[in-house]
Short mmCIF file of C-alpha atoms in Angstrom, two decimals:
data_model
loop_
_atom_site.label_atom_id
_atom_site.label_comp_id
_atom_site.label_asym_id
_atom_site.label_seq_id
_atom_site.Cartn_x
_atom_site.Cartn_y
_atom_site.Cartn_z
CA MET A 21 1.59 55.47 22.39
CA ALA A 22 3.98 57.79 23.99
CA ALA A 23 7.19 54.89 24.34
CA LEU A 24 6.46 54.21 20.27
CA PHE A 25 7.01 57.61 19.61
CA GLY A 26 7.95 59.44 21.58
CA GLY A 27 11.65 60.71 19.26
CA ARG A 28 11.95 64.24 17.53
CA ARG A 29 9.55 63.79 14.23
CA ARG A 30 9.95 66.05 11.27
CA TRP A 31 7.90 66.31 7.85
CA ARG A 32 10.03 66.70 4.29
CA SER A 33 8.29 67.16 1.48
CA SER A 34 8.70 65.38 -1.91
CA GLN A 35 7.11 66.04 -5.33
CA CYS A 36 4.41 63.96 -4.60
CA PHE A 37 3.91 63.24 -1.59
CA HIS A 38 4.06 63.71 1.76
CA VAL A 39 6.76 61.53 4.05
CA TRP A 40 6.75 60.71 7.95
CA SER A 41 10.19 60.08 10.22
CA ARG A 42 10.99 60.29 13.02
CA GLN A 43 15.51 60.76 14.60
CA LEU A 44 15.38 57.32 14.93
CA THR A 45 19.21 55.81 16.28
CA GLY A 46 18.67 52.78 15.17
CA LYS A 47 18.14 52.28 11.37
CA TYR A 48 14.75 52.07 10.87
CA ASP A 49 11.38 53.35 11.84
CA TYR A 50 10.54 49.65 12.40
CA ASP A 51 11.57 46.95 13.18
CA LEU A 52 8.81 45.14 11.87
CA VAL A 53 5.74 46.68 9.79
CA VAL A 54 2.67 43.84 8.84
CA VAL A 55 0.47 43.89 5.98
CA GLY A 56 -3.45 43.10 6.25
CA GLY A 57 -5.26 44.00 9.56
CA GLY A 58 -6.17 40.65 9.30
CA SER A 59 -6.36 37.29 12.11
CA GLY A 60 -3.09 36.39 11.32
CA GLY A 61 -1.86 39.73 10.94
CA LEU A 62 -3.06 41.02 13.80
CA ALA A 63 -1.72 37.88 15.72
CA CYS A 64 1.53 38.81 13.93
CA SER A 65 1.82 42.51 15.49
CA LYS A 66 0.74 41.35 18.17
CA GLU A 67 2.50 38.72 19.11
CA ALA A 68 5.56 41.02 17.79
CA ALA A 69 5.38 43.86 18.91
CA GLN A 70 6.08 41.64 22.69
CA ALA A 71 9.37 41.57 22.83
CA GLY A 72 9.57 45.19 22.76
CA PRO A 73 10.41 45.61 18.91
CA ARG A 74 8.57 49.03 16.59
CA VAL A 75 6.00 47.83 15.14
CA ALA A 76 3.80 49.08 12.93
CA VAL A 77 0.65 47.60 11.31
CA LEU A 78 -1.55 48.98 7.82
CA ASP A 79 -4.63 47.94 7.06
CA TYR A 80 -7.30 48.70 4.46
CA VAL A 81 -9.92 48.01 3.16
CA GLU A 82 -11.55 48.46 -0.50
CA PRO A 83 -15.47 48.71 -0.83
CA SER A 84 -16.56 45.35 -2.28
CA VAL A 85 -18.22 45.70 -6.23
CA GLN A 86 -21.24 46.16 -4.35
CA GLY A 87 -19.80 48.62 -2.06
CA THR A 88 -19.41 47.41 1.67
CA LYS A 89 -17.03 47.88 3.55
CA TRP A 90 -16.32 46.53 7.04
CA GLY A 91 -13.54 47.70 9.88
CA LEU A 92 -10.27 45.82 11.33
CA GLY A 93 -9.87 42.54 12.10
CA GLY A 94 -9.74 40.65 8.17
CA THR A 95 -12.38 38.41 7.05
CA CYS A 96 -12.75 35.91 9.35
CA VAL A 97 -14.09 38.56 12.12
CA ASN A 98 -15.74 41.23 9.58
CA VAL A 99 -17.67 38.84 6.57
CA GLY A 100 -16.91 34.79 7.33
CA CYS A 101 -16.44 32.94 10.61
CA ILE A 102 -18.42 35.62 13.14
CA PRO A 103 -21.33 36.50 10.96
CA LYS A 104 -21.25 32.84 8.83
CA LYS A 105 -21.65 31.22 12.54
CA LEU A 106 -23.65 33.30 14.00
CA MET A 107 -26.39 33.67 11.21
CA HIS A 108 -25.82 29.38 11.44
CA GLN A 109 -26.61 29.12 14.97
CA ALA A 110 -29.59 31.69 13.71
CA ALA A 111 -31.08 28.85 11.20
CA LEU A 112 -30.88 25.84 13.85
CA LEU A 113 -32.15 27.79 16.56
CA GLY A 114 -35.32 27.42 13.99
CA THR A 115 -34.75 23.87 13.33
CA ALA A 116 -35.03 23.98 17.35
CA VAL A 117 -37.87 25.58 17.94
CA LYS A 118 -39.44 22.88 15.63
CA ASP A 119 -37.77 20.47 18.11
CA ALA A 120 -38.99 21.92 20.42
CA LYS A 121 -43.17 20.98 20.05
CA LYS A 122 -42.21 17.07 20.11
CA TYR A 123 -40.42 17.77 23.54
CA GLY A 124 -43.61 19.55 25.36
CA TRP A 125 -42.75 23.66 24.10
CA GLN A 126 -46.66 24.88 23.35
CA ILE A 127 -46.48 27.35 20.50
CA SER A 128 -48.77 28.73 19.23
CA GLY A 129 -48.53 30.70 16.16
CA PRO A 130 -46.52 30.75 13.54
CA VAL A 131 -43.02 30.72 13.77
CA CYS A 132 -41.35 33.78 11.24
CA HIS A 133 -37.75 34.91 10.75
CA ASP A 134 -37.04 38.32 10.63
CA TRP A 135 -33.93 39.48 9.04
CA ALA A 136 -33.00 42.50 9.82
CA THR A 137 -33.27 41.99 13.55
CA MET A 138 -30.46 39.09 12.74
CA ALA A 139 -28.40 41.28 10.36
CA GLU A 140 -27.97 44.14 13.84
CA ALA A 141 -27.92 42.12 15.95
CA VAL A 142 -25.25 40.00 14.26
CA GLN A 143 -22.92 43.52 12.30
CA ASN A 144 -22.56 45.77 15.90
CA HIS A 145 -20.98 42.05 17.22
CA VAL A 146 -18.23 42.16 14.18
CA ARG A 147 -18.14 46.53 15.46
CA SER A 148 -17.84 45.54 18.95
CA LEU A 149 -14.64 43.24 17.29
CA ASN A 150 -13.74 45.98 15.12
CA TRP A 151 -13.49 48.91 18.56
CA GLY A 152 -11.87 45.38 20.61
CA HIS A 153 -8.63 45.20 18.30
CA ARG A 154 -8.03 48.49 17.30
CA VAL A 155 -8.46 48.61 21.90
CA GLN A 156 -5.27 45.96 22.10
CA LEU A 157 -3.24 47.00 19.49
CA GLN A 158 -2.86 49.99 21.67
CA ASP A 159 -2.26 48.30 24.54
CA LYS A 160 0.09 45.96 23.03
CA LYS A 161 1.62 49.23 21.74
CA VAL A 162 1.19 47.98 18.65
CA LYS A 163 1.05 51.19 16.41
CA TYR A 164 -2.50 51.23 13.03
CA LEU A 165 -2.04 52.92 10.49
CA ASN A 166 -5.64 52.49 7.97
CA LEU A 167 -2.93 52.58 4.52
CA LYS A 168 -2.64 50.89 1.56
CA GLY A 169 0.26 49.72 2.29
CA SER A 170 3.01 48.59 -1.31
CA LEU A 171 6.63 47.35 -1.06
CA MET A 172 8.82 49.46 -2.58
CA ASP A 173 12.31 47.31 -2.55
CA GLU A 174 12.99 44.39 0.83
CA HIS A 175 12.67 47.22 3.37
CA THR A 176 10.94 50.46 2.70
CA VAL A 177 6.16 50.15 2.79
CA LYS A 178 4.57 52.49 1.16
CA GLY A 179 1.06 53.33 2.85
CA LEU A 180 -1.66 54.91 1.26
CA THR A 181 -4.42 57.04 2.38
CA LYS A 182 -7.75 56.76 1.28
CA ALA A 183 -7.30 60.83 0.23
CA GLY A 184 -4.06 59.39 -1.31
CA LYS A 185 -1.72 60.80 0.57
CA GLU A 186 1.80 58.52 0.96
CA THR A 187 3.32 57.44 3.66
CA ILE A 188 6.54 55.72 3.77
CA LEU A 189 7.65 53.44 5.97
CA ALA A 190 11.28 51.58 6.68
CA ALA A 191 10.80 48.02 8.09
CA LYS A 192 14.08 45.62 9.24
CA ASN A 193 11.18 43.37 8.41
CA ILE A 194 8.52 43.29 6.42
CA VAL A 195 5.03 40.75 7.00
CA ILE A 196 2.09 40.34 4.03
CA ALA A 197 -1.06 39.03 5.24
CA THR A 198 -3.30 40.56 2.34
CA GLY A 199 -5.64 37.00 2.75
CA GLY A 200 -7.83 37.15 -0.50
CA ARG A 201 -11.70 38.41 -1.82
CA PRO A 202 -14.40 36.28 -3.11
CA LYS A 203 -14.40 36.33 -7.24
CA TYR A 204 -16.49 37.44 -9.95
CA PRO A 205 -16.74 35.00 -12.70
CA THR A 206 -15.38 37.55 -15.43
CA ASN A 207 -17.47 35.04 -18.37
CA ILE A 208 -21.32 35.61 -17.55
CA GLN A 209 -22.96 38.17 -18.40
CA GLY A 210 -24.33 40.28 -15.58
CA ALA A 211 -22.22 38.52 -13.12
CA ILE A 212 -20.78 41.69 -11.73
CA GLU A 213 -22.81 44.01 -11.74
CA HIS A 214 -26.64 42.02 -10.59
CA GLY A 215 -24.48 39.60 -8.19
CA ILE A 216 -23.07 39.46 -4.51
CA THR A 217 -20.96 37.49 -2.57
CA SER A 218 -19.64 37.09 0.25
CA ASP A 219 -18.61 40.23 1.14
CA ASP A 220 -21.63 41.43 1.11
CA ILE A 221 -23.99 38.89 2.44
CA PHE A 222 -23.92 39.72 6.18
CA TRP A 223 -23.94 42.81 5.68
CA LEU A 224 -27.79 43.69 3.55
CA LYS A 225 -30.33 45.46 5.82
CA LYS A 226 -32.87 43.48 3.58
CA SER A 227 -33.13 40.05 3.33
CA PRO A 228 -31.80 38.88 0.12
CA GLY A 229 -35.76 36.39 -0.08
CA LYS A 230 -34.80 33.94 -2.92
CA THR A 231 -30.87 33.56 -3.42
CA LEU A 232 -29.40 31.32 -6.02
CA VAL A 233 -25.73 30.47 -4.34
CA VAL A 234 -23.37 29.66 -7.53
CA GLY A 235 -20.64 27.50 -6.68
CA ALA A 236 -20.49 24.00 -4.08
CA SER A 237 -17.59 25.29 -1.63
CA TYR A 238 -17.44 25.42 1.98
CA VAL A 239 -18.86 28.93 1.46
CA ALA A 240 -21.20 28.37 -1.24
CA LEU A 241 -23.02 24.97 1.32
CA GLU A 242 -22.57 27.51 4.72
CA CYS A 243 -24.44 30.74 3.10
CA ALA A 244 -27.18 28.00 1.29
CA GLY A 245 -27.39 25.97 4.66
CA PHE A 246 -28.64 29.27 6.56
CA LEU A 247 -30.79 31.18 4.09
CA THR A 248 -32.78 27.83 4.08
CA GLY A 249 -32.57 28.13 7.61
CA ILE A 250 -34.16 30.78 7.95
CA GLY A 251 -36.94 30.36 5.77
CA LEU A 252 -35.68 31.84 2.23
CA ASP A 253 -35.89 30.03 -0.71
CA THR A 254 -32.28 29.18 -1.40
CA THR A 255 -30.70 26.79 -4.37
CA VAL A 256 -27.24 26.04 -5.40
CA MET A 257 -26.33 25.59 -8.80
CA ALA A 258 -23.04 23.18 -8.79
CA ARG A 259 -21.08 22.45 -12.71
CA SER A 260 -19.57 19.89 -11.04
CA ILE A 261 -18.55 18.47 -7.09
CA ALA A 262 -19.80 19.40 -3.57
CA LEU A 263 -16.77 20.55 -0.94
CA ARG A 264 -13.35 20.01 -3.93
CA GLY A 265 -11.52 18.90 -1.74
CA PHE A 266 -12.91 17.38 0.88
CA ASP A 267 -13.93 13.54 1.29
CA GLN A 268 -16.41 13.08 -1.52
CA GLN A 269 -18.55 10.51 0.84
CA MET A 270 -18.66 13.06 3.68
CA ALA A 271 -19.57 16.13 1.00
CA GLY A 272 -22.61 13.83 -0.59
CA LEU A 273 -23.84 13.56 2.54
CA VAL A 274 -24.35 16.57 3.82
CA THR A 275 -25.34 17.90 0.17
CA ASP A 276 -28.13 14.82 0.46
CA TYR A 277 -29.38 16.23 4.70
CA MET A 278 -30.06 20.21 2.56
CA GLU A 279 -31.85 18.42 0.69
CA GLU A 280 -34.04 17.00 2.72
CA TYR A 281 -33.83 20.80 5.03
CA GLY A 282 -35.18 21.83 2.10
CA THR A 283 -32.19 23.09 -0.42
CA LYS A 284 -32.56 22.76 -3.60
CA PHE A 285 -29.62 21.94 -5.68
CA ALA A 286 -29.02 22.32 -9.76
CA TRP A 287 -26.42 19.75 -10.08
CA LYS A 288 -23.89 20.41 -13.91
CA CYS A 289 -24.98 23.19 -14.22
CA VAL A 290 -23.54 26.29 -15.76
CA PRO A 291 -24.16 30.07 -15.41
CA LYS A 292 -25.15 32.17 -18.32
CA ARG A 293 -26.08 36.29 -17.34
CA VAL A 294 -28.16 37.53 -15.43
CA ASP A 295 -30.61 40.01 -16.53
CA LYS A 296 -32.42 43.00 -13.70
CA LEU A 297 -36.33 42.77 -14.45
CA SER A 298 -38.21 46.25 -15.02
CA SER A 299 -39.71 43.83 -11.54
CA GLY A 300 -36.33 44.76 -10.44
CA ALA A 301 -36.00 40.51 -10.25
CA LEU A 302 -33.13 39.03 -11.87
CA GLN A 303 -33.38 36.66 -14.03
CA VAL A 304 -31.17 34.13 -14.64
CA THR A 305 -30.07 31.86 -17.40
CA TRP A 306 -28.13 28.74 -17.77
CA THR A 307 -27.37 25.52 -19.62
CA ASP A 308 -27.50 21.66 -17.91
CA THR A 309 -24.89 20.29 -19.44
CA ARG A 310 -25.80 16.77 -18.98
CA THR A 311 -29.12 17.69 -21.47
CA GLY A 312 -27.48 21.18 -23.31
CA ASN A 313 -30.77 22.70 -22.52
CA GLU A 314 -31.30 25.63 -21.44
CA HIS A 315 -33.21 26.60 -18.40
CA LYS A 316 -34.51 30.34 -16.57
CA ASP A 317 -35.63 31.62 -14.03
CA THR A 318 -35.86 34.23 -11.49
CA TYR A 319 -34.21 35.48 -8.49
CA ASP A 320 -33.74 38.59 -6.12
CA THR A 321 -30.49 37.98 -5.30
CA VAL A 322 -27.24 35.85 -6.92
CA LEU A 323 -24.99 34.83 -4.68
CA TRP A 324 -21.66 33.77 -6.15
CA ALA A 325 -18.99 31.91 -4.73
CA VAL A 326 -16.95 29.87 -6.90
CA GLY A 327 -13.63 30.88 -5.34
CA ARG A 328 -11.04 33.50 -3.50
CA ALA A 329 -8.59 35.72 -5.06
CA PRO A 330 -5.26 36.18 -3.08
CA GLU A 331 -4.84 39.71 -2.30
CA THR A 332 -1.91 40.36 -3.97
CA LYS A 333 -1.26 42.27 -7.65
CA ALA A 334 -1.39 46.08 -5.59
CA LEU A 335 1.27 45.07 -3.99
CA GLY A 336 3.79 45.92 -5.91
CA LEU A 337 5.76 42.35 -5.86
CA ASP A 338 6.59 41.63 -9.83
CA ARG A 339 8.45 44.45 -9.50
CA LEU A 340 10.34 43.26 -5.92
CA GLY A 341 11.09 39.97 -7.56
CA VAL A 342 9.00 38.49 -4.91
CA GLN A 343 8.51 35.02 -6.71
CA LEU A 344 4.27 34.23 -7.57
CA ASN A 345 2.18 30.83 -8.45
CA LYS A 346 1.15 32.70 -11.34
CA GLU A 347 -1.95 30.23 -11.91
CA THR A 348 -2.90 31.28 -9.03
CA GLY A 349 -1.17 34.43 -8.02
CA LYS A 350 -0.21 33.20 -4.63
CA ILE A 351 3.20 34.33 -2.88
CA VAL A 352 6.56 31.24 -3.06
CA VAL A 353 6.30 30.88 0.36
CA GLY A 354 9.26 28.73 2.42
CA THR A 355 8.84 26.03 5.53
CA ASP A 356 9.98 29.37 7.34
CA GLU A 357 7.31 31.65 5.84
CA SER A 358 9.96 32.98 3.88
CA THR A 359 9.84 34.50 0.41
CA SER A 360 12.18 34.57 -2.35
CA VAL A 361 13.16 37.82 -0.94
CA PRO A 362 14.92 38.32 1.66
CA ASN A 363 13.08 40.41 4.69
CA ILE A 364 10.41 39.74 3.05
CA TYR A 365 7.30 37.31 4.64
CA ALA A 366 4.01 36.16 3.70
CA PHE A 367 1.33 33.71 5.44
CA GLY A 368 -1.75 33.18 5.14
CA ASP A 369 -4.67 33.05 2.53
CA ILE A 370 -1.59 34.62 0.64
CA GLY A 371 0.97 31.30 0.55
CA GLU A 372 0.75 28.86 -1.85
CA GLY A 373 0.06 25.86 -0.86
CA ARG A 374 -1.45 26.91 2.85
CA PRO A 375 -4.57 25.95 4.18
CA GLU A 376 -6.89 28.64 3.81
CA LEU A 377 -8.07 28.55 7.41
CA THR A 378 -8.24 31.62 10.73
CA PRO A 379 -6.45 29.60 12.99
CA THR A 380 -3.71 28.84 10.56
CA ALA A 381 -2.93 32.28 9.99
CA ILE A 382 -2.98 32.92 13.64
CA LYS A 383 -0.55 30.44 14.65
CA ALA A 384 2.16 30.42 11.99
CA GLY A 385 1.93 34.72 12.41
CA LYS A 386 2.31 33.87 15.75
CA LEU A 387 5.54 31.65 15.26
CA LEU A 388 7.29 34.00 12.97
CA ALA A 389 6.80 36.81 14.52
CA ARG A 390 9.14 34.73 17.59
CA ARG A 391 11.51 33.42 15.09
CA LEU A 392 12.25 37.28 13.96
CA ALA A 393 12.97 37.79 17.39
CA GLY A 394 15.31 36.31 18.27
CA HIS A 395 13.17 33.38 20.88
CA SER A 396 12.54 30.35 18.97
CA THR A 397 13.01 28.45 15.73
CA GLU A 398 9.99 26.76 15.88
CA LEU A 399 7.54 26.23 12.03
CA MET A 400 4.26 25.90 12.23
CA ASN A 401 2.86 21.94 11.76
CA TYR A 402 0.99 22.97 8.54
CA ASP A 403 -0.64 18.45 8.45
CA ASN A 404 -3.63 17.18 9.63
CA VAL A 405 -5.53 20.97 10.93
CA PRO A 406 -8.90 19.98 11.47
CA THR A 407 -11.81 22.14 10.26
CA THR A 408 -15.18 22.33 10.55
CA VAL A 409 -18.56 22.84 7.48
CA PHE A 410 -20.74 24.82 9.30
CA THR A 411 -23.98 23.30 6.92
CA PRO A 412 -27.37 22.90 8.41
CA LEU A 413 -25.82 18.76 9.25
CA GLU A 414 -21.87 19.53 10.11
CA TYR A 415 -19.09 18.43 8.79
CA GLY A 416 -15.64 18.57 11.13
CA CYS A 417 -12.65 15.97 9.60
CA VAL A 418 -8.86 16.82 10.62
CA GLY A 419 -6.50 14.70 8.85
CA LEU A 420 -6.73 12.78 5.51
CA SER A 421 -9.82 12.23 3.11
CA GLU A 422 -10.54 8.31 2.27
CA GLU A 423 -9.75 9.24 -0.92
CA GLU A 424 -5.67 10.52 -0.57
CA ALA A 425 -5.22 7.56 1.88
CA GLU A 426 -6.34 5.29 -0.08
CA LYS A 427 -4.05 6.80 -3.16
CA ARG A 428 -1.16 7.44 -0.88
CA LEU A 429 -0.97 3.95 0.77
CA GLY A 430 -3.07 1.51 -1.51
CA LYS A 431 -6.76 0.63 -0.92
CA ASP A 432 -5.04 -2.56 0.90
CA GLY A 433 -2.96 -0.37 2.62
CA ILE A 434 -5.62 1.34 4.98
CA GLU A 435 -8.92 0.26 7.10
CA VAL A 436 -12.11 2.59 7.04
CA TYR A 437 -13.74 1.97 10.53
CA HIS A 438 -17.05 3.29 10.29
CA ALA A 439 -21.24 3.54 11.98
CA PHE A 440 -23.80 4.75 11.04
CA TYR A 441 -25.60 6.46 14.64
CA LYS A 442 -28.52 8.40 15.55
CA PRO A 443 -27.68 11.87 17.34
CA LEU A 444 -29.76 10.92 20.57
CA GLU A 445 -31.63 14.68 20.38
CA PHE A 446 -33.03 13.78 17.52
CA THR A 447 -34.92 10.61 18.88
CA VAL A 448 -37.70 12.34 20.38
CA ALA A 449 -38.26 14.40 17.85
CA GLU A 450 -38.35 12.26 15.17
CA ARG A 451 -35.75 13.88 12.77
CA ASP A 452 -34.30 11.91 9.85
CA ALA A 453 -30.62 10.73 10.96
CA SER A 454 -29.65 9.16 7.77
CA GLN A 455 -26.99 11.53 7.12
CA CYS A 456 -24.89 10.88 10.78
CA TYR A 457 -22.21 9.13 10.16
CA LEU A 458 -18.16 9.09 10.92
CA LYS A 459 -15.70 6.98 9.77
CA VAL A 460 -11.24 6.95 10.86
CA VAL A 461 -9.15 6.44 8.36
CA CYS A 462 -6.14 4.15 9.53
CA GLU A 463 -2.42 2.46 7.85
CA ARG A 464 -3.43 -0.76 7.74
CA GLY A 465 -0.73 -2.72 9.09
CA GLY A 466 1.51 -2.23 12.24
CA ASP A 467 0.16 -0.44 15.04
CA MET A 468 -2.41 1.33 12.94
CA LYS A 469 -2.21 4.40 13.35
CA ILE A 470 -5.81 6.93 12.22
CA LEU A 471 -4.78 8.52 8.94
CA GLY A 472 -8.38 11.00 9.22
CA LEU A 473 -11.53 10.79 11.14
CA HIS A 474 -14.47 12.51 9.99
CA PHE A 475 -17.87 13.09 11.59
CA THR A 476 -21.63 14.51 10.05
CA GLY A 477 -24.15 15.27 13.41
CA PRO A 478 -24.68 18.38 15.41
CA ASN A 479 -22.23 19.87 17.11
CA ALA A 480 -19.26 18.48 14.72
CA GLY A 481 -16.53 21.36 15.33
CA GLU A 482 -16.43 20.60 18.67
CA VAL A 483 -16.38 16.89 18.12
CA THR A 484 -13.17 17.19 15.60
CA GLN A 485 -11.88 19.28 17.40
CA GLY A 486 -11.02 17.11 20.64
CA PHE A 487 -9.81 14.59 18.59
CA ALA A 488 -7.76 16.54 16.98
CA LEU A 489 -5.21 16.96 19.82
CA GLY A 490 -4.45 12.55 19.56
CA PHE A 491 -3.14 13.45 15.69
CA GLN A 492 -0.21 15.54 16.91
CA CYS A 493 0.53 12.12 19.02
CA GLY A 494 0.27 10.14 16.79
CA ALA A 495 -2.85 8.20 18.07
CA THR A 496 -3.71 4.68 16.09
CA TYR A 497 -6.86 2.92 16.20
CA SER A 498 -5.85 1.80 19.73
CA HIS A 499 -5.57 4.14 21.51
CA LEU A 500 -9.17 5.45 20.25
CA SER A 501 -10.45 1.75 21.15
CA GLN A 502 -9.09 2.42 24.88
CA THR A 503 -10.50 5.73 25.01
CA VAL A 504 -13.44 5.68 27.60
CA GLY A 505 -16.37 7.04 26.00
CA ILE A 506 -18.42 10.52 27.42
CA HIS A 507 -22.36 9.20 27.64
CA PRO A 508 -24.92 9.83 25.77
CA THR A 509 -22.82 11.87 23.21
CA SER A 510 -22.30 12.10 20.11
CA ALA A 511 -18.75 11.71 20.21
CA GLU A 512 -18.47 8.69 21.89
CA GLU A 513 -19.91 6.56 18.50
CA MET A 514 -16.38 7.64 17.93
CA THR A 515 -14.78 5.15 20.74
CA LYS A 516 -16.98 2.93 20.21
CA VAL A 517 -16.43 2.07 16.06
CA ASN A 518 -15.60 -1.13 15.83
CA ILE A 519 -17.33 -2.23 11.88
CA THR A 520 -14.88 -2.03 9.04
CA LYS A 521 -15.88 -1.36 5.24
CA ARG A 522 -13.98 -3.95 4.67
CA SER A 523 -15.69 -6.84 6.37
CA GLY A 524 -19.04 -5.55 4.07
CA LEU A 525 -21.43 -5.96 7.67
CA ASP A 526 -24.07 -3.03 8.82
CA ALA A 527 -22.13 0.08 10.48
CA THR A 528 -25.97 1.43 11.82
CA VAL A 529 -25.31 1.80 15.80
CA THR A 530 -27.51 0.20 17.93
CA GLY A 531 -28.57 0.30 21.18
CA CYS A 532 -28.34 3.30 23.44
#
């Protein structure tokens, strides 16, 4: 780190804090200060430092309401994608054990799951990633500061330590990449006192036991899915639809499979209160909005998955005039991630209208760093971003939902090719494949450009990632049908799809 901090240092005191500064030939301490050490912020800071500028990244994790805390790396690494996928894998292995008997494996005695063993292994992996990020920052000569950052003006960031000591950093440019945190309902008695969120579930030392998951977002369904998969009694309580914003036919297939898998659903229900009984159990009272009737049941854990809020309130953006969306609290940004104040940029989950996805934040952060360095003018393309919901039956998609395509072009302006297929792995295991389905939404005229692609089945993320490339190249239905499939795979069925919904023909795939 000597190259970054080889100059003379001096301390200067003010009435309420100490300020650290350096004798620099330039006007600023740093060329770039990034506030937020999640996937996007780290990617931006490392990319920026490659060109030689002085770069610092501030990261500080406020413990969750229940006191859970973690290290460098943000939501994805600590309480999101990584531990979620690993616990999803634990659940898939449970299903594989059941399938194994049909494939000839002799498994004697009952098979059970131990939460503590899984949790320790997952948490140890996450800690290794925390350490890896710190090493990478050092290798890239990025100054890491474990400080809670806020903005004083368009060139000044104030960092606050846990002990309350303040540090002032002057920067040519400031990037905000603070992401978001799970929300608690504020109108339900006992919700905060007795509930947890996705900030907590992955760091529990003991099994959550019988669990009520409130919400039907992808976070809710993914958590409910792996909890069911490892053998826990799990209920999802949803006030309206599942997977809002996703294709609703596909969402229905996902939840139908989950119900057959063992997850219980309380549809059109709204919790009213959570009370802790003398036994330690949590009694939840809720209302069925269809009948108006009130119901009660007890659970060991109540997991709230009712949305996320951007981490913008403590940044001091209001006094700087940084424009926010008043309803969402997110920062209004331009196509180049600029805010309403010069020299202040924002991207990732805190950007209004941006996908709340790790890969988009990483790519947007890298592109922003290159533009700030004057090495590129390329902007982030937020269209046709692929994603996957890691529920027991995975759902991958890229492009428009059928509803959105129809809204834009009209029912007669689109053609939907679809198929129900059976993964080869399901056959010997005699697993139900009635929810394994794919559809390709195309423009009806001209070259039949592909507008959306949707897939439920094993390894949906791997399948969707490959086909997503075609969207960047203007793929058409003709391109898809001319592609030779890899046999025997589930992805192959995408290249063979030839039945349209409009035809009314049976879309079930037969033969091999």
